[in-house]
Tab-separated table of C-alpha atoms in Angstrom:
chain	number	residue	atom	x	y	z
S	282	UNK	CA	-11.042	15.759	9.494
S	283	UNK	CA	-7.781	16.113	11.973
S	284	UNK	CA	-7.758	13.427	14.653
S	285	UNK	CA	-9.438	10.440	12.787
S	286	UNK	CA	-7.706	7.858	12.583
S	287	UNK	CA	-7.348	5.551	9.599
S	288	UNK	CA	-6.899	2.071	9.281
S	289	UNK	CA	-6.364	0.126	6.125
S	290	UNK	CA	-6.776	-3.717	6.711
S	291	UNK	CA	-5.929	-6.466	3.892
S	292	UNK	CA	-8.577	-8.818	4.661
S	293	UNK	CA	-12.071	-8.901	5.050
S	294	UNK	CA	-11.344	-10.945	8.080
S	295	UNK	CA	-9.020	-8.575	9.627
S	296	UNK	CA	-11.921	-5.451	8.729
S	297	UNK	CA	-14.483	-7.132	10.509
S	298	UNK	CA	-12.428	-6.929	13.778
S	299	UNK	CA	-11.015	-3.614	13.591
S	300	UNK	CA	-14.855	-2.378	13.315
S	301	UNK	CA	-15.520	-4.486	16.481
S	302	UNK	CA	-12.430	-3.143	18.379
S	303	UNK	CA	-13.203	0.662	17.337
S	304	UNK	CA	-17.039	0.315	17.823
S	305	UNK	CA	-19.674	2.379	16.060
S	306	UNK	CA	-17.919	5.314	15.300
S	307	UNK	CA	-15.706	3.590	12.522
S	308	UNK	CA	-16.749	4.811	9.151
S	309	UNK	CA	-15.666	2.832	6.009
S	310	UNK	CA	-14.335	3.827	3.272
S	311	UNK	CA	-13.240	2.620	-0.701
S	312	UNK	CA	-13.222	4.948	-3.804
S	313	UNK	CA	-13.968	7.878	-0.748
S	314	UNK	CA	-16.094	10.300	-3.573
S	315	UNK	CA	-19.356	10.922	-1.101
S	316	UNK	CA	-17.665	9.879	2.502
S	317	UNK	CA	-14.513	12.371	2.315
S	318	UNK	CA	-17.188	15.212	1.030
S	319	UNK	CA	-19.399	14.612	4.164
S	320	UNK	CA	-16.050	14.558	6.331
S	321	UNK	CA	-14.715	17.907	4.599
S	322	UNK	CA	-18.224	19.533	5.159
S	323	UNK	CA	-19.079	17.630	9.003
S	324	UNK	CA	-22.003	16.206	7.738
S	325	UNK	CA	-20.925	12.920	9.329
S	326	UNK	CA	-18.367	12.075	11.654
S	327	UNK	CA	-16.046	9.349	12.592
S	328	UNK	CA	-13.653	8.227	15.038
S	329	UNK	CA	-11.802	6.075	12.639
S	330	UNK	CA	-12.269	4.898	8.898
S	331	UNK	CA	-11.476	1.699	8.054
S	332	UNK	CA	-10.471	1.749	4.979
S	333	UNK	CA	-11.098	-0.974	2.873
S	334	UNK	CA	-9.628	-0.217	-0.579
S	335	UNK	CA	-6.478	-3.003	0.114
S	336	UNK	CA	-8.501	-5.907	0.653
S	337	UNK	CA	-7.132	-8.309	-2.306
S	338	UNK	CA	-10.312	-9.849	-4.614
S	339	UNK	CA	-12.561	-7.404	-3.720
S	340	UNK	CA	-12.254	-5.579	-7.159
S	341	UNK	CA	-12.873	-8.811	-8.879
S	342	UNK	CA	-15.743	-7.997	-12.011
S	343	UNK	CA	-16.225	-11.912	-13.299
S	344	UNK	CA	-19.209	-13.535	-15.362
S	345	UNK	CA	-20.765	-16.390	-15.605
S	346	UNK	CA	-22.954	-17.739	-18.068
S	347	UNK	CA	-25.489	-19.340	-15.104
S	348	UNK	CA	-25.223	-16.347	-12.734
S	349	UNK	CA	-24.455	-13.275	-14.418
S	350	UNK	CA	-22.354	-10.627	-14.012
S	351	UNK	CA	-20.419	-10.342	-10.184
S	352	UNK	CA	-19.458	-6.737	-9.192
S	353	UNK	CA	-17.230	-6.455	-6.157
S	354	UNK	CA	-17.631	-3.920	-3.824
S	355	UNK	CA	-14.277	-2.468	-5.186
S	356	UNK	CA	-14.946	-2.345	-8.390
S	357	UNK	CA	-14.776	1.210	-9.589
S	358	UNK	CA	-17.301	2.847	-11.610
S	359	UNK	CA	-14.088	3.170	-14.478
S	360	UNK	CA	-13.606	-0.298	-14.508
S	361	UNK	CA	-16.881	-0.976	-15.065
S	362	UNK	CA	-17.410	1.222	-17.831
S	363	UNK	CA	-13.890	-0.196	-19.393
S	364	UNK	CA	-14.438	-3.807	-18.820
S	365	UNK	CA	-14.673	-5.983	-22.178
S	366	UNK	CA	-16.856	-8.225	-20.678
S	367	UNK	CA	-19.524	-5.616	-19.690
S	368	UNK	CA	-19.757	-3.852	-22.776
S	369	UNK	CA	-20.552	-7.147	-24.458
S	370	UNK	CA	-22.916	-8.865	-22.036
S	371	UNK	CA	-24.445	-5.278	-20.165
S	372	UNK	CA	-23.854	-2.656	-22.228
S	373	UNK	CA	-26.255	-0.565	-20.457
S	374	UNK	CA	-24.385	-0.610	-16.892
S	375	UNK	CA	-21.704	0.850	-18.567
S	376	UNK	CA	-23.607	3.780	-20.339
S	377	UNK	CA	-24.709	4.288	-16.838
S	378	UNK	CA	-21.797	4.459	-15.160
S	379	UNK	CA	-20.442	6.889	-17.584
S	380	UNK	CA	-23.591	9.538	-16.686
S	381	UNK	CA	-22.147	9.114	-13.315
S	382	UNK	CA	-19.689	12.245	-12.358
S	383	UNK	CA	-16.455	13.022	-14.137
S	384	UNK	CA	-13.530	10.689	-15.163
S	385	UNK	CA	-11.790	11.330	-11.978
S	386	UNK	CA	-14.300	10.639	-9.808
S	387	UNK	CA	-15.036	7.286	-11.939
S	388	UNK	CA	-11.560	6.442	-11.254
S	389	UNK	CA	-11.996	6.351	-7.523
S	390	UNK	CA	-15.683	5.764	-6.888
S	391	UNK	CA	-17.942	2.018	-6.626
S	392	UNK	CA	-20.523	0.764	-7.627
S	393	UNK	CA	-21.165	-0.518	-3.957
S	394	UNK	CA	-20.384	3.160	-2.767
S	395	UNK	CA	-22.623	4.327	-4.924
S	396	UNK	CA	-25.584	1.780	-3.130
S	397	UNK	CA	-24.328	2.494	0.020
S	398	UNK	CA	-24.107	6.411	0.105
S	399	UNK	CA	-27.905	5.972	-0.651
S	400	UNK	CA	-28.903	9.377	-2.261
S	401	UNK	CA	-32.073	8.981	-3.626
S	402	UNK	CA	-30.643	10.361	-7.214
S	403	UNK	CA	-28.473	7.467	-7.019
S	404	UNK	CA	-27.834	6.690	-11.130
S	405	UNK	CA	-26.728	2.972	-10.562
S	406	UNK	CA	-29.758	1.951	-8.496
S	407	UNK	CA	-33.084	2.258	-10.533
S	408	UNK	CA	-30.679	0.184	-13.118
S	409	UNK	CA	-29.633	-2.229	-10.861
S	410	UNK	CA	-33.805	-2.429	-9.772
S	411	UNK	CA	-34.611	-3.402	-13.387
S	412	UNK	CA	-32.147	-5.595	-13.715
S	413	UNK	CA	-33.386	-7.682	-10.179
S	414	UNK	CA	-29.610	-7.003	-9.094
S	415	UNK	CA	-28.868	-8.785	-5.917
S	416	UNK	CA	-26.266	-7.425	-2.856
S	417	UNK	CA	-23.873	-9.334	-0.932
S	418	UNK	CA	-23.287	-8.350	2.938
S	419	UNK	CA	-21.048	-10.130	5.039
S	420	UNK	CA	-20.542	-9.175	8.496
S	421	UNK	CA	-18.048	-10.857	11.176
S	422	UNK	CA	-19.963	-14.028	11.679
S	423	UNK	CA	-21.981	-14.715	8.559
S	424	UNK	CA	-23.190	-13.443	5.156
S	425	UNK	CA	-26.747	-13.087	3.513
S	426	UNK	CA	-28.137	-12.060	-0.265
S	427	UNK	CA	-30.589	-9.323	-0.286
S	428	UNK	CA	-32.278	-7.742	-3.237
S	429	UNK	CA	-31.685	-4.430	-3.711
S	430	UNK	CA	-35.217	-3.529	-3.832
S	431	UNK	CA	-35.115	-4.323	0.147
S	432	UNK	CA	-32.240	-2.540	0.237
S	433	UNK	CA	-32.805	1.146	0.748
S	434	UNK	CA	-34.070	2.834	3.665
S	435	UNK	CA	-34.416	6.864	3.464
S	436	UNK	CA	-32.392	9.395	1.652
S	437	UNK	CA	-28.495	8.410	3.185
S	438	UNK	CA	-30.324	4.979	4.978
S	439	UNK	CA	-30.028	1.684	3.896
S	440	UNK	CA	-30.135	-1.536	5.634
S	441	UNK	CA	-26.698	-2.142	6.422
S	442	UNK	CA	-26.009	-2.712	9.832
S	443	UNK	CA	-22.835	-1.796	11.610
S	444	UNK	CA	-20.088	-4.019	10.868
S	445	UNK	CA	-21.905	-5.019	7.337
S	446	UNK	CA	-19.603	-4.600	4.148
S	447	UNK	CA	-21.518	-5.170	1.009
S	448	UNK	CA	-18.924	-7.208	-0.377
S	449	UNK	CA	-20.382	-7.862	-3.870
S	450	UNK	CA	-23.281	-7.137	-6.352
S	451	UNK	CA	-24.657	-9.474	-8.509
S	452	UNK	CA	-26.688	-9.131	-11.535
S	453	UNK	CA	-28.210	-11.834	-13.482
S	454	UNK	CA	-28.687	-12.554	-16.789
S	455	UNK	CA	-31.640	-10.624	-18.989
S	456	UNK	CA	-34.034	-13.159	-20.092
S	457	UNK	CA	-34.473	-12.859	-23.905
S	458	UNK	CA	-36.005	-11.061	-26.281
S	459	UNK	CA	-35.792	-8.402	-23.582
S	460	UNK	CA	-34.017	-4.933	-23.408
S	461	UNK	CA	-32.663	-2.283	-20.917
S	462	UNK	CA	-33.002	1.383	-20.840
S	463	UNK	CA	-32.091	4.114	-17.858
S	464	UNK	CA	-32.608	7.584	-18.649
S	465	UNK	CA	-31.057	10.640	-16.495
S	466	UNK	CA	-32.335	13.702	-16.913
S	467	UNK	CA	-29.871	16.460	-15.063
S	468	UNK	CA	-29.720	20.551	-15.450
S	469	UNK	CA	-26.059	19.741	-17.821
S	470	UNK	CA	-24.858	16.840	-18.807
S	471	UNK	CA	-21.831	16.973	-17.351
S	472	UNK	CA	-21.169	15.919	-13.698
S	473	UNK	CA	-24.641	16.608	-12.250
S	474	UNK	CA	-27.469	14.670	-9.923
S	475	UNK	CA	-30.475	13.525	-11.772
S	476	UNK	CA	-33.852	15.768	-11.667
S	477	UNK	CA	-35.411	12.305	-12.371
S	478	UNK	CA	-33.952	8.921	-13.064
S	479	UNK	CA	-35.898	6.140	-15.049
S	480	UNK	CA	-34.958	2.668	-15.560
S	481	UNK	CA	-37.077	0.099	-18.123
S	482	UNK	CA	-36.548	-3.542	-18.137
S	483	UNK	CA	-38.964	-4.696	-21.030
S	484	UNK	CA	-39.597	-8.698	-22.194
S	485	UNK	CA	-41.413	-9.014	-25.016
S	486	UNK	CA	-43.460	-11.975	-26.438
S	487	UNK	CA	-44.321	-10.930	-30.348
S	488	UNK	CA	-46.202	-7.819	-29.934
S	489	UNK	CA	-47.276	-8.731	-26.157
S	490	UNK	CA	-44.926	-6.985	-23.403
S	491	UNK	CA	-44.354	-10.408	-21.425
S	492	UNK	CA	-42.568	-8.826	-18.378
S	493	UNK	CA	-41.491	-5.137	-17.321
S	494	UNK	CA	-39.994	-3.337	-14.363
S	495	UNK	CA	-39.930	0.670	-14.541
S	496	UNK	CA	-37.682	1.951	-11.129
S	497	UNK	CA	-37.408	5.575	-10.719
S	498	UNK	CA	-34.668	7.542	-9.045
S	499	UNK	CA	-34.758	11.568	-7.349
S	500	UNK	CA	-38.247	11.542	-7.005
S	501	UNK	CA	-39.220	9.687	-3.829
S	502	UNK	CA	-37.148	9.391	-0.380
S	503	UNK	CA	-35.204	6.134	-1.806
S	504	UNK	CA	-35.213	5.149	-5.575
S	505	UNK	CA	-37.725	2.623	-6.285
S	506	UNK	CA	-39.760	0.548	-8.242
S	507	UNK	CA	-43.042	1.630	-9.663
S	508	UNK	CA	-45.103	-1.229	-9.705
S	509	UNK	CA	-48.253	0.144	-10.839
S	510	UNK	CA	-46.838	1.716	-13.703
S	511	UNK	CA	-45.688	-2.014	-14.668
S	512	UNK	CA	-49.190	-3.538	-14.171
S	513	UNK	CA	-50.364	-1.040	-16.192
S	514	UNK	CA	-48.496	-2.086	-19.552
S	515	UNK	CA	-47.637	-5.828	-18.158
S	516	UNK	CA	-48.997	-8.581	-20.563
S	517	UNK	CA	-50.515	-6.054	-23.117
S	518	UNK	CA	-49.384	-4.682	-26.722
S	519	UNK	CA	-48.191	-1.438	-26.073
S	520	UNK	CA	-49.671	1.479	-27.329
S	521	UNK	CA	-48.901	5.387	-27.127
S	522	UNK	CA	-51.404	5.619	-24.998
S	523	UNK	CA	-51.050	3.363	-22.702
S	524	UNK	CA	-47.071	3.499	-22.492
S	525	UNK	CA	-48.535	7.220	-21.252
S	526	UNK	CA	-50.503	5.820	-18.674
S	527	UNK	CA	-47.966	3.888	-17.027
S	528	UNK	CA	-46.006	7.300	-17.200
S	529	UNK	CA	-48.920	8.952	-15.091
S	530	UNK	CA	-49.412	6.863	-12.845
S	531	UNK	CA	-45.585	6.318	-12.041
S	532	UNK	CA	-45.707	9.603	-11.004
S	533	UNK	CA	-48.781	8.867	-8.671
S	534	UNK	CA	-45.667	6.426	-7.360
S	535	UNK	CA	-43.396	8.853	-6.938
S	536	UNK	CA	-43.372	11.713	-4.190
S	537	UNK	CA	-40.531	14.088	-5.233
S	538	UNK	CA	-39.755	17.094	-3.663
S	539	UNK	CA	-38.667	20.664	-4.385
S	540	UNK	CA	-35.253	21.430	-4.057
S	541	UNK	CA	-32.276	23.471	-5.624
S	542	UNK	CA	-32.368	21.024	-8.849
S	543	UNK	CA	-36.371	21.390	-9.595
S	544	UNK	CA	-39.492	21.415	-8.743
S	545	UNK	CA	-41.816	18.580	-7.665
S	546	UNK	CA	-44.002	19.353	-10.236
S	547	UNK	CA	-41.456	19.395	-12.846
S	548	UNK	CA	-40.189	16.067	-11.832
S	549	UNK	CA	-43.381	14.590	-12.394
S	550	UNK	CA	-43.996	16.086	-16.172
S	551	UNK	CA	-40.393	14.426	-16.729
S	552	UNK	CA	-41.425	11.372	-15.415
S	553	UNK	CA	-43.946	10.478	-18.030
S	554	UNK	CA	-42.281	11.465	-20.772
S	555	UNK	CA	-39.133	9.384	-19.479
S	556	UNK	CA	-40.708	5.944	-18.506
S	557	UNK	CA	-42.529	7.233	-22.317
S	558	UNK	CA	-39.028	7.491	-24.233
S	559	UNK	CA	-37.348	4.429	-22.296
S	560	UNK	CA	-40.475	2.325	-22.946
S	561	UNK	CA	-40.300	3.060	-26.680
S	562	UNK	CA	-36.658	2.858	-26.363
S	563	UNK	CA	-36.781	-0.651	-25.386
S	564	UNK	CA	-39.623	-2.081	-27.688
S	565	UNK	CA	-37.230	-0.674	-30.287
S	566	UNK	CA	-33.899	-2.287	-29.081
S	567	UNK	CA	-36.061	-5.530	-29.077
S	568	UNK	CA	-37.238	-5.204	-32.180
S	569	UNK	CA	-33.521	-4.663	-33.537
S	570	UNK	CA	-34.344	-1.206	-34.892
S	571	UNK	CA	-31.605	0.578	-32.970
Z	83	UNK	CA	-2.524	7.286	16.070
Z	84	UNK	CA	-4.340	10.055	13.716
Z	85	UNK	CA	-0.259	11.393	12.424
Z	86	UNK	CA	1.047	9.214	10.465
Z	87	UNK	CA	4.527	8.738	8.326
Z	88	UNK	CA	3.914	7.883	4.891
Z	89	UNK	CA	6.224	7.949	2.168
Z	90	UNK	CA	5.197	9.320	-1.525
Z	91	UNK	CA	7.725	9.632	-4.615
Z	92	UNK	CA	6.593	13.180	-5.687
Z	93	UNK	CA	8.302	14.334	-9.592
Z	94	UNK	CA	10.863	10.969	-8.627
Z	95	UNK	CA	11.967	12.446	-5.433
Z	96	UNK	CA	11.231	10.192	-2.403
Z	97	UNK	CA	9.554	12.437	0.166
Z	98	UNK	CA	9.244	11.086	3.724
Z	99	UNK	CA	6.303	12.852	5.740
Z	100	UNK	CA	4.519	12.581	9.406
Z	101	UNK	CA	0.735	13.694	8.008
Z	102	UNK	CA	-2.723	13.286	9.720
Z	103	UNK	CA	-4.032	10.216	8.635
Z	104	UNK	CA	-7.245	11.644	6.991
Z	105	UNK	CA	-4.885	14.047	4.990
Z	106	UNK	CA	-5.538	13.986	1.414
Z	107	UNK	CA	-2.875	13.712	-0.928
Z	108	UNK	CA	-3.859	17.341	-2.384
Z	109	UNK	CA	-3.135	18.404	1.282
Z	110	UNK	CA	0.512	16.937	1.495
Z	111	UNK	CA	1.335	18.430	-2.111
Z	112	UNK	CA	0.601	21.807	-1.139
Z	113	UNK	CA	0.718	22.013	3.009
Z	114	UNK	CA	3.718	19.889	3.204
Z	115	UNK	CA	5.780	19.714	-0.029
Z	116	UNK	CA	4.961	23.247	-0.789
Z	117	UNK	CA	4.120	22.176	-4.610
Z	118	UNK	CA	1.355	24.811	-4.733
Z	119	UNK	CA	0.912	24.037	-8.662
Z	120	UNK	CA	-1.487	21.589	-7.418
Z	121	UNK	CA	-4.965	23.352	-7.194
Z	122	UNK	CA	-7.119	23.475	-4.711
Z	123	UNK	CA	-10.561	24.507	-5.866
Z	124	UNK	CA	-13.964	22.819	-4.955
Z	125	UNK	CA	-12.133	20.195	-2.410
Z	126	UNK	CA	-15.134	17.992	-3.532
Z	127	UNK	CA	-13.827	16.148	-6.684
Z	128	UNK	CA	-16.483	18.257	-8.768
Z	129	UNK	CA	-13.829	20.766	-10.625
Z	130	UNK	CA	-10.877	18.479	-11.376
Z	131	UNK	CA	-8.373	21.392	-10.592
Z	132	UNK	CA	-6.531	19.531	-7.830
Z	133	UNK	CA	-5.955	16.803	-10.887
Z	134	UNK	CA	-2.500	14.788	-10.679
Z	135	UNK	CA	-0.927	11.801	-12.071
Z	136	UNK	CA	-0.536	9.110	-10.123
Z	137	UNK	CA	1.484	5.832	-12.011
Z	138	UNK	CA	0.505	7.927	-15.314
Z	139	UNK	CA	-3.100	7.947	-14.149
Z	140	UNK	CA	-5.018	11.406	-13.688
Z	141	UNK	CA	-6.549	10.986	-9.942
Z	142	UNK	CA	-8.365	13.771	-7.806
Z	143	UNK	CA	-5.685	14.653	-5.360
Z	144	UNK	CA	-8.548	16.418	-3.024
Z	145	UNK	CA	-10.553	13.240	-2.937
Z	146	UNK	CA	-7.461	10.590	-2.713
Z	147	UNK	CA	-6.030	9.869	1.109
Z	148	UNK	CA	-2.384	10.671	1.147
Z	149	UNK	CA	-1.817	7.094	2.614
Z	150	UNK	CA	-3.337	5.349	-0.740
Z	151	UNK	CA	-0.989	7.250	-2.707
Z	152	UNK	CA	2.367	5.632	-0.830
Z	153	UNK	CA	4.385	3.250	-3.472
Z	154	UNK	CA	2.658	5.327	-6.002
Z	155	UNK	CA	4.778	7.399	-8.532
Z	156	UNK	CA	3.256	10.796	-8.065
Z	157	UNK	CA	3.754	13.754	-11.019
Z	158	UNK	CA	2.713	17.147	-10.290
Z	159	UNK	CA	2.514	20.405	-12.916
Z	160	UNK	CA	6.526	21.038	-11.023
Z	161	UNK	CA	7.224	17.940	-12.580
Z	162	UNK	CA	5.949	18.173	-16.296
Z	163	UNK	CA	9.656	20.316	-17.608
Z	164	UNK	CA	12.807	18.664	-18.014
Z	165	UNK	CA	14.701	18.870	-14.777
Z	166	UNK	CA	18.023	19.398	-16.000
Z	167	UNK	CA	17.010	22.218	-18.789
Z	168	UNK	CA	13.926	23.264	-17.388
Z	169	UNK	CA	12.076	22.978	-20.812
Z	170	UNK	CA	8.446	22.959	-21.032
Z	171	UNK	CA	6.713	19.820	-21.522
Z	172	UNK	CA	5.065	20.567	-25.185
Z	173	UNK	CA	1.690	20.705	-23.804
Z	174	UNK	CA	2.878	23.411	-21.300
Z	175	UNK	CA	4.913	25.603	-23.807
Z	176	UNK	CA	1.944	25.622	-26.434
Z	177	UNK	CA	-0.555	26.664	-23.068
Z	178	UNK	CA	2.206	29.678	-22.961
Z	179	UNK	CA	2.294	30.722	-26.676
Z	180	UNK	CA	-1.628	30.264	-27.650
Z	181	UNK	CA	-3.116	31.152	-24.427
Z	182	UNK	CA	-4.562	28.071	-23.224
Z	183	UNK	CA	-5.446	29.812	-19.702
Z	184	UNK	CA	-6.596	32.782	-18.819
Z	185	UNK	CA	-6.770	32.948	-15.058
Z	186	UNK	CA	-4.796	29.866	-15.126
Z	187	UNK	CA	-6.187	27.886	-12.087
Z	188	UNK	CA	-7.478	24.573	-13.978
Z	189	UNK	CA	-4.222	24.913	-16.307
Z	190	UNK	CA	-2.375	21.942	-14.222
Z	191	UNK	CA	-5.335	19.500	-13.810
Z	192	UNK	CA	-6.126	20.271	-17.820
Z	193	UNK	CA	-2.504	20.018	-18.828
Z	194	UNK	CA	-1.871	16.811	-16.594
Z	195	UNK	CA	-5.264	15.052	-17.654
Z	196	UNK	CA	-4.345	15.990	-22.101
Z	197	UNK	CA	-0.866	14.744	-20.873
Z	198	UNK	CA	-2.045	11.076	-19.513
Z	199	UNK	CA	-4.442	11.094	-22.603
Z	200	UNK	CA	-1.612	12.138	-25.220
Z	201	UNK	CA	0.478	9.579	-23.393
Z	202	UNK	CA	-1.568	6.854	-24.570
Z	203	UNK	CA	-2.735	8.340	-27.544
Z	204	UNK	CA	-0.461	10.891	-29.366
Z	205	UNK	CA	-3.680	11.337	-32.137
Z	206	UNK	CA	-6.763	11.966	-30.634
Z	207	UNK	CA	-9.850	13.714	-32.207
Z	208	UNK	CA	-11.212	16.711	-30.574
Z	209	UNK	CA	-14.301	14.721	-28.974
Z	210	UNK	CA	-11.754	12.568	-27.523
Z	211	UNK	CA	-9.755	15.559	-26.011
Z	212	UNK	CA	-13.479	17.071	-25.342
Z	213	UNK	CA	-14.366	13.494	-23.322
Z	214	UNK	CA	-10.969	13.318	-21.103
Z	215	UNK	CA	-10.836	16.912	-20.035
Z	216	UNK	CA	-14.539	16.418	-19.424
Z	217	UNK	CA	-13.842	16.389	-15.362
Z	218	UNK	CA	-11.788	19.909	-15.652
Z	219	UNK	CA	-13.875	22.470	-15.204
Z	220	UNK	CA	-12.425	25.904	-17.017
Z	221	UNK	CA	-14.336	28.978	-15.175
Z	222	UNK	CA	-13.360	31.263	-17.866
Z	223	UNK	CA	-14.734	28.936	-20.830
Z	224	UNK	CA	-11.474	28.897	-22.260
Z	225	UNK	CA	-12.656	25.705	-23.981
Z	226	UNK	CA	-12.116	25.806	-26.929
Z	227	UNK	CA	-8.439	27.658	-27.007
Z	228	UNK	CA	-7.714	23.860	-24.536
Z	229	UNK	CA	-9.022	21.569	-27.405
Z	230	UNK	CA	-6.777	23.438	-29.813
Z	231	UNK	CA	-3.559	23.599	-27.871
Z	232	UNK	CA	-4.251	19.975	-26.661
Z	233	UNK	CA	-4.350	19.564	-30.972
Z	234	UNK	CA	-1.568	21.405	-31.411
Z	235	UNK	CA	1.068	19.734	-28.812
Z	236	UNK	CA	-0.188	16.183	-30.224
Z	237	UNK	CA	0.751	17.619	-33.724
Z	238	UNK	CA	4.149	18.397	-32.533
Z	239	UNK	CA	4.690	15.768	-30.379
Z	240	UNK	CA	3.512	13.184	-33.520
Z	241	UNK	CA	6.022	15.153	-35.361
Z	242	UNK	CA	8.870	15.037	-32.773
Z	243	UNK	CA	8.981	11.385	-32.371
């Protein structure tokens, strides 16, 4: 990593033209957990990082009872899973966050990292799928609010052009009567990648499920949303069996791959009886009996 | 650019250095400061060896840039003893007498990380010790020997105040 040089601007302002002035080869960096490995091991390079981790507000973590819960893009995995306020109005981001690495790397590593690193075993992004999150980019001249189901590109891709900082993430409210689940499924259960990833977002009207999103993550290039799975158990009472055929034909959805952590076909048994477990998991949260 | 002079306060000395920027603070402790206590193991933030305090706070010294750890008060495993006497820190000394390492490579990321934990709380149950050492990985499996010494120097500490 000798001969890169670092810069460490204060304002988002100040950022956006040190990217200009050092062109395409300036890399930034926050909590630095995935973009110092790939330095260490030259699977990227850079002329320069900008690094971003002094730039005042950006570590802001506010709610709102309109608009939800605001993430900035320096807000560290830790301080999510610490924060008072999302334990009580999200508990389930910060269960996720803690399946996320080890306490050290929590302490250094975003949320927004986390997005923008792009692996498709990502843990925070079938959750933030479910939950419709939303991501903030600003670039020198103007801003925009994408979803992050139009966010990812390819394993490492996304669409962040250069110059873009996601500067925030926000998540909106759950509508009632509803209930979150993501499971991870890893080799240990210490700091590990997910084998497969599944995230439920279930609504339920009386014994009717009234609205659903199922995302899955390590099984296709990008994590993603399995929509036919959801049509499958969308406006019906759920029963084993169906809940089961949602599972199936999420992995029809999926196209995982063989690598050092599993098989293909392994992911795809796991799949079922995930979206199977956080389906049930949900119903049950609704129906108070957990 | 790419050298640059920082300035870190290392076991409350100031330390002024000329480093490359991309250095990492793990780099500086060892490389520059010659405080090899520090561990270098994975250099990927996996194994929690290179672990060191930084205001109080356990941080990854392999995955922190020595530039974001100027104006902070850095304690390494050189700085855990009294200075004057040279006495272990409790957590050291019971390490020593109940062999809490065996090869002894994760000792001063697990005796740093049970020291910021006992530091805030002097009673913890062994799933809490279990849950903050949970980033230090002990090759060996020394485990459980950890947990109990971790017990043991809160016991004495408790005691001591």
């Amino acid at each position: 990593m000798n001969g890169i040089d670092v810069f460490s601007p204060t304002s988002l302002d100040e950022a956006f033209s040190l990217i200009k002035q050092q062109g395409r080869k300036a890399m930034i960096i926050a909590g630095g957990t995935d973009v110092l490995v790939k330095l260490k091991n030259n699977k990227i390079t850079a002329d320069c990082l900008i690094n971003i981790k002094g730039i005042k507000k950006l570590d802001a973590l506010t709610y709102d009872r309109e608009s939800g819960l605001r993430i900035g893009a320096l807000a560290t995995l830790s301080a999510i899973e610490c924060a008072e306020i999302v334990k009580e109005k999200l508990p389930v981001l910060a269960e996720t966050v803690k399946k996320i690495g080890t306490p050290g790397i929590r302490k250094s590593a975003t949320v927004a990292g986390n997005l923008c690193n792009a692996a498709p075993s990502a843990d925070m992004a079938p959750l933030l799928m479910v939950l419709d999150a939303k991501v903030k980019l600003a670039w020198e001249n103007g801003e925009k609010i994408v979803s992050i189901n139009q966010f990812f590109k390819g394993p490492g891709e996304t669409i962040l052009q250069p110059g873009q900082i996601i500067t925030e993430i926000q998540v909106p409210n759950l509508p009632p009567s509803s209930s979150v689940t993501y499971l991870k499924h890893s080799r240990v259960k210490g700091a590990d990648l997910a084998q497969v990833g599944v995230a439920v977002m279930l609504q339920m009207a009386g014994d009717t499920i009234s609205d659903i999103r199922i995302a899955l993550g390590a099984v296709a290039p990008t994590p993603i949303r399995a929509r036919e799975a959801e049509k499958i158990l969308l406006g019906k009472a759920a029963t084993e069996k169906l809940i089961i055929d949602s599972g199936m034909a999420a992995t029809r959805e999926a196209s995982p791959i063989n690598d050092q952590r599993s098989s293909a076909d392994y992911r795809r048994e796991i799949i079922v009886i995930l979206v199977r477990k956080a389906v049930n998991s949900a119903m049950k949260q609704i129906r108070g009996e957990s | 650019m790419s050298k640059q002079e920082i300035e870190i306060v290392v076991n409350g000395t100031r330390c002024e250095v000329k480093v490359n920027a991309t250095a990492t603070l793990a780099d500086v402790l060892r490389e520059e400061l010659g405080l090899t206590g520090t561990k270098l193991m994975c250099n990927e933030g996996e194994c929690g060896a290179c672990t060191v305090l930084a205001d109080g706070v356990p941080i990854l010294s392999c995955m922190t840039l020595a530039v974001d750890a100027a104006n902070k008060k850095i304690t390494t495993i050189e700085g855990l003893a009294e200075p004057a006497t040279g006495k272990l820190h409790p957590l050291q000394q019971i390490f020593v007498e109940k062999s809490g390492m065996q090869c002894g490579v994760c000792t001063p990321g697990m005796i740093l990380t049970a020291k910021a934990l006992l530091d805030k709380n002097l009673d913890p149950s062994e799933n809490e010790i279990r849950d903050a050492l949970s980033g230090n990985i002990c090759r060996c499996g020394n485990y459980h020997r950890i947990t109990e010494c971790v017990l043991i120097a809160a016991q004495q500490m408790r005691e001591a105040k």
